[in-house]
mmCIF file of C-alpha atoms in Angstrom:
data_model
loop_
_atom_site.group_PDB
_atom_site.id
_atom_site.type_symbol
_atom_site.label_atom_id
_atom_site.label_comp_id
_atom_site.label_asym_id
_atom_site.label_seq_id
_atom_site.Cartn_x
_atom_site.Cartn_y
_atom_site.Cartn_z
ATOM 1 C CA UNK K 1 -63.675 115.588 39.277
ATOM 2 C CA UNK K 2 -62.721 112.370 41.056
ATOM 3 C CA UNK K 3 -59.636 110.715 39.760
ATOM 4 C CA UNK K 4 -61.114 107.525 38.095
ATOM 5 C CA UNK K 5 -60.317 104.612 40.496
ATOM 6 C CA UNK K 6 -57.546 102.244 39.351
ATOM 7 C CA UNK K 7 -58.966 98.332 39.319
ATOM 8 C CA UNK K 8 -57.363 96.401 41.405
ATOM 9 C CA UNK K 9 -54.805 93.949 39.520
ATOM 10 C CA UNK K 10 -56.288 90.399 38.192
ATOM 11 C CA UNK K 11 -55.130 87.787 40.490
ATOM 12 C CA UNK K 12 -52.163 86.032 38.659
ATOM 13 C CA UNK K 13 -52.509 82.650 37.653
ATOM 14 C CA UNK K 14 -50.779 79.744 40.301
ATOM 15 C CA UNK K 15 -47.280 79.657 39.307
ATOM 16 C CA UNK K 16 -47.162 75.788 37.027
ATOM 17 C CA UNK K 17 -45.421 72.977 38.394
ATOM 18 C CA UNK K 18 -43.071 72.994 36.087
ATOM 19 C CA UNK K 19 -42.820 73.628 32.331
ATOM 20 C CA UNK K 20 -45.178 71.600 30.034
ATOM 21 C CA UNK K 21 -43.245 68.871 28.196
ATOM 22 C CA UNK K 22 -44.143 66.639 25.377
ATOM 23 C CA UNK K 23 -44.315 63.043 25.812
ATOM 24 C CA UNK K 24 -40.754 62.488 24.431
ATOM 25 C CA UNK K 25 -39.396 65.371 26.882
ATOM 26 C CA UNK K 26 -41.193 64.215 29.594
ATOM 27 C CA UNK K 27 -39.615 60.266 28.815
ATOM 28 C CA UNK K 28 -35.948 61.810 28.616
ATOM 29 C CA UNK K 29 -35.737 63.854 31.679
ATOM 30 C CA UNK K 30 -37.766 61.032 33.084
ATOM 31 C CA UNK K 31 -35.026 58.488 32.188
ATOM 32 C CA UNK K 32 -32.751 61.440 33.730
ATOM 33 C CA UNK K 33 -33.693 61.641 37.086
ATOM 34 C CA UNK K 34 -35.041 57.621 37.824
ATOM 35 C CA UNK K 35 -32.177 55.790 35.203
ATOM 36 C CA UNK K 36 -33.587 52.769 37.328
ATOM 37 C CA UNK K 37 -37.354 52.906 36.216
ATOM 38 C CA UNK K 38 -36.958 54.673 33.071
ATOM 39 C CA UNK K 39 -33.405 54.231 31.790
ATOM 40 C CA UNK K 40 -32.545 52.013 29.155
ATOM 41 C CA UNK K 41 -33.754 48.167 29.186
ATOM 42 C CA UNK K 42 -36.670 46.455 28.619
ATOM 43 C CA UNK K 43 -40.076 48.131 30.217
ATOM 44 C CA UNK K 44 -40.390 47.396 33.962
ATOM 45 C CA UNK K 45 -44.347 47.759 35.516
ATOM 46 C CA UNK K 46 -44.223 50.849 37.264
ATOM 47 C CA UNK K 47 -45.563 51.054 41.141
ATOM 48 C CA UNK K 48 -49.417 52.534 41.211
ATOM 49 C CA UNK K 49 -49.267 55.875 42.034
ATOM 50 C CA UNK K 50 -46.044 56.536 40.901
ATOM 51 C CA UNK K 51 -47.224 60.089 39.789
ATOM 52 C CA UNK K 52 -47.369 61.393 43.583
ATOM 53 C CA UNK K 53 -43.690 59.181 44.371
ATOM 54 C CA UNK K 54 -42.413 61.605 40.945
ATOM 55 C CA UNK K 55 -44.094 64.810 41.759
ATOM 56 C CA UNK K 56 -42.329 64.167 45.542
ATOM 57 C CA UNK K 57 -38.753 63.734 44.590
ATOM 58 C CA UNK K 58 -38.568 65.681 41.610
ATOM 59 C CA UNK K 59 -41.254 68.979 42.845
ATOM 60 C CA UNK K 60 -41.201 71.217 39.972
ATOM 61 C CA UNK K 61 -40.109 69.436 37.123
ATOM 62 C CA UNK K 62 -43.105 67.980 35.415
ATOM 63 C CA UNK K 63 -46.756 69.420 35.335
ATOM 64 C CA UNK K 64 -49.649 66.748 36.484
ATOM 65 C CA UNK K 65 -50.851 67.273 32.743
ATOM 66 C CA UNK K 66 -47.609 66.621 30.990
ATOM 67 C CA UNK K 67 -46.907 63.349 33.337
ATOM 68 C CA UNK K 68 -50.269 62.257 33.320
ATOM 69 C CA UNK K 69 -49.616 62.700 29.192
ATOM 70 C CA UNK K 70 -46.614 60.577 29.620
ATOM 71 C CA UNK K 71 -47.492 58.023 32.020
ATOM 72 C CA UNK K 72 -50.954 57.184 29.721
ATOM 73 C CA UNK K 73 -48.282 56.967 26.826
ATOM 74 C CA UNK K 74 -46.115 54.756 28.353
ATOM 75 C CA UNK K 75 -47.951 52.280 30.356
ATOM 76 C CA UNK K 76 -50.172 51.271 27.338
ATOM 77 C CA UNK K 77 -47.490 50.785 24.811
ATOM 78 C CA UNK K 78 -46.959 47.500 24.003
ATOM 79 C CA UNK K 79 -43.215 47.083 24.934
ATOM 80 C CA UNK K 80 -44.612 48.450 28.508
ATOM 81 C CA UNK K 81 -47.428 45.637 28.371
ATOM 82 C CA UNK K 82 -44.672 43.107 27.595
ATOM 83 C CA UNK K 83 -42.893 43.947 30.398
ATOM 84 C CA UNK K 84 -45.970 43.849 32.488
ATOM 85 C CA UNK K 85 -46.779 39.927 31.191
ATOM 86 C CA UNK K 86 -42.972 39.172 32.054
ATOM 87 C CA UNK K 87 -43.022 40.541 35.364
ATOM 88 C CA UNK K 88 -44.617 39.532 38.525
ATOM 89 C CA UNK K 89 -43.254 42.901 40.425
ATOM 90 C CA UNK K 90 -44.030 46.023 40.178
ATOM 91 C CA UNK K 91 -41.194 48.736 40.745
ATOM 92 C CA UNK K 92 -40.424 51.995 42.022
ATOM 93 C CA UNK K 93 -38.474 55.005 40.948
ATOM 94 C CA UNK K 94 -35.377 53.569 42.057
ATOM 95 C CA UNK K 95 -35.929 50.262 40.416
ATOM 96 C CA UNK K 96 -36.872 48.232 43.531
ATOM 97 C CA UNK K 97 -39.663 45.909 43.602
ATOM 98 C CA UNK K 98 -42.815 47.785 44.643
ATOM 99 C CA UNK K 99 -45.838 45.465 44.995
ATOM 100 C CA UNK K 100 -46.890 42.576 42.700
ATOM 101 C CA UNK K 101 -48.412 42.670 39.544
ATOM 102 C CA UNK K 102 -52.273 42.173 40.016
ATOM 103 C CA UNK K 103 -53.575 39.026 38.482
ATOM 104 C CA UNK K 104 -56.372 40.925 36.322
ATOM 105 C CA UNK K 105 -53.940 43.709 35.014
ATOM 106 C CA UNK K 106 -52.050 40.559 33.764
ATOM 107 C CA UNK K 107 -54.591 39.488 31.983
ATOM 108 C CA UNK K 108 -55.400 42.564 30.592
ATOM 109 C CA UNK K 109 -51.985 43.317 29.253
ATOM 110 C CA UNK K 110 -52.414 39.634 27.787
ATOM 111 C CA UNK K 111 -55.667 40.210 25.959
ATOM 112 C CA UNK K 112 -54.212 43.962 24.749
ATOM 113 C CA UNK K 113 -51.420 42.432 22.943
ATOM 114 C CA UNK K 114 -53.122 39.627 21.888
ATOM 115 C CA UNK K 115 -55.831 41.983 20.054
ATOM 116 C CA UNK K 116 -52.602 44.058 18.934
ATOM 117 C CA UNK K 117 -51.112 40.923 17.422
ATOM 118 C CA UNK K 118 -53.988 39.869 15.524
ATOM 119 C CA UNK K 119 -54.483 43.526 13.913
ATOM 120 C CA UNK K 120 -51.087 42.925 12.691
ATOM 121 C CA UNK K 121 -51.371 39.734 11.752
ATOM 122 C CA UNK K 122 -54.701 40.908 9.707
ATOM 123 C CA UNK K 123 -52.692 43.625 7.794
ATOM 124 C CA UNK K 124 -49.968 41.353 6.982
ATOM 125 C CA UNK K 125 -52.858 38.822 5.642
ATOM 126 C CA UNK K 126 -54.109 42.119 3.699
ATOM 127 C CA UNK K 127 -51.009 42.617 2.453
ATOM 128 C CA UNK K 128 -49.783 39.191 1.237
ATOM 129 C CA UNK K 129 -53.795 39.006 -0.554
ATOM 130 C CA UNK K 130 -53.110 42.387 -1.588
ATOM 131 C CA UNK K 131 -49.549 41.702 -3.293
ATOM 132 C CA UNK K 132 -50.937 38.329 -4.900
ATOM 133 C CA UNK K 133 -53.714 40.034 -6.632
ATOM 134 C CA UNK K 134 -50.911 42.295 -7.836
ATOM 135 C CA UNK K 135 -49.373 39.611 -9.028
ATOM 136 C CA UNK K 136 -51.719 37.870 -10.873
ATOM 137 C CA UNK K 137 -52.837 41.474 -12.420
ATOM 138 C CA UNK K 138 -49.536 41.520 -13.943
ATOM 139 C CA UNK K 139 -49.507 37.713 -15.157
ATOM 140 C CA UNK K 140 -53.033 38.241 -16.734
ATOM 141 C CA UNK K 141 -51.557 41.641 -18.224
ATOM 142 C CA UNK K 142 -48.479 39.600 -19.471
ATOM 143 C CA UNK K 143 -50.366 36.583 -20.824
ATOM 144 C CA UNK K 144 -52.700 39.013 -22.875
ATOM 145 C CA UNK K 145 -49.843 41.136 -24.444
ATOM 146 C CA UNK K 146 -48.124 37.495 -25.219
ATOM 147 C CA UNK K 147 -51.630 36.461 -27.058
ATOM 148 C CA UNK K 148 -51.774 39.930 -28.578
ATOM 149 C CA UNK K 149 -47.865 39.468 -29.881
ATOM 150 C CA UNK K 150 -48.876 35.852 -31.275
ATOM 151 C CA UNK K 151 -51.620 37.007 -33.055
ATOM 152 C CA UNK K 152 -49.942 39.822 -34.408
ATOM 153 C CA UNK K 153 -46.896 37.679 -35.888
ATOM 154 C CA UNK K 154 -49.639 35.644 -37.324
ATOM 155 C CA UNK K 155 -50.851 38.309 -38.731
ATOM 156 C CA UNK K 156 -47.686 39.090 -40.167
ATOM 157 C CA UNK K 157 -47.152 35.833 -41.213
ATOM 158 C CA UNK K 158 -50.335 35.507 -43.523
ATOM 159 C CA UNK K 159 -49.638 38.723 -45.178
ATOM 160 C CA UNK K 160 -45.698 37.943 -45.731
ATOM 161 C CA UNK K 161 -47.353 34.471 -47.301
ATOM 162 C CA UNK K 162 -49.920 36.263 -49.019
ATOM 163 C CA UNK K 163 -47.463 38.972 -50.691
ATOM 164 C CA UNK K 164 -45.447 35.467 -52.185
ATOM 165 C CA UNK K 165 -48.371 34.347 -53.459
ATOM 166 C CA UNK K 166 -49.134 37.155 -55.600
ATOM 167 C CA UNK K 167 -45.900 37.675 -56.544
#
């Protein structure tokens, strides 16, 4: 009998381009390598394409997922949108104005944190309406229990009264 033939070896998976981070890993090693984009400081607009200009000086490091993860995270956070009203520059990795900041991505960075601002400003309304009908629960509660007391010293009252009477 034949020796059963061995199958050849699965091909093995494309080595990753680096390890998968999580947002906040990704941020810090981020902040790492480009102190001048991602460093401490208010929120600078980021070049467009800044994803190939990372994956170019830093090969290795991040994986497209966990950088795409990131850069979806960051740029639509509202101290990023902030910084993208305030700014008329965009900037690259080493902090160096990279292009200007498009007149309709303005205005959509306006109209985000202007819808972000009323959502807040509709929970805070919820809140306050929320905490006065609290409030006037407990007055209502307290005014009732003060009736309830007055009627019962009354009460008391008649019978103390009544108890002299007969006596």
């Amino acid at each position: 009998a034949a020796p059963a033939a061995v199958a050849p070896a699965a091909a093995a998976p494309a080595p990753a381009e680096g390890p998968e981070l999580s947002p906040a890993e990704c941020a810090a090693r981020l902040a790492a390598l480009f102190p001048a984009l991602f460093g401490p400081g208010p929120f600078k607009p980021i070049k467009l394409r800044i994803q190939a200009d990372i994956q170019e000086r830093a090969p290795g490091q991040f994986t497209k997922k966990s950088l795409s993860l990131f850069l979806h995270r960051h740029t639509t956070s509202t101290a990023y949108l902030k910084g993208l009203v305030a700014n008329a520059s965009r900037f690259d990795l080493d902090g160096q104005a990279a292009g200007e900041v498009a007149a309709e991505h303005k205005a959509a960075a306006e109209t985000e944190l202007a819808r972000r601002r009323e959502i807040v400003e509709a929970k805070k309304a919820a809140f306050r309406e929320q905490h006065r009908e609290q409030r006037r629960d407990q007055n209502r509660e307290q005014q009732r229990e003060q009736k309830r007391e007055h009627f019962r010293e009354q009460a008391r009252q008649q019978r103390q009264q009544t108890r002299e009477v007969q006596d």
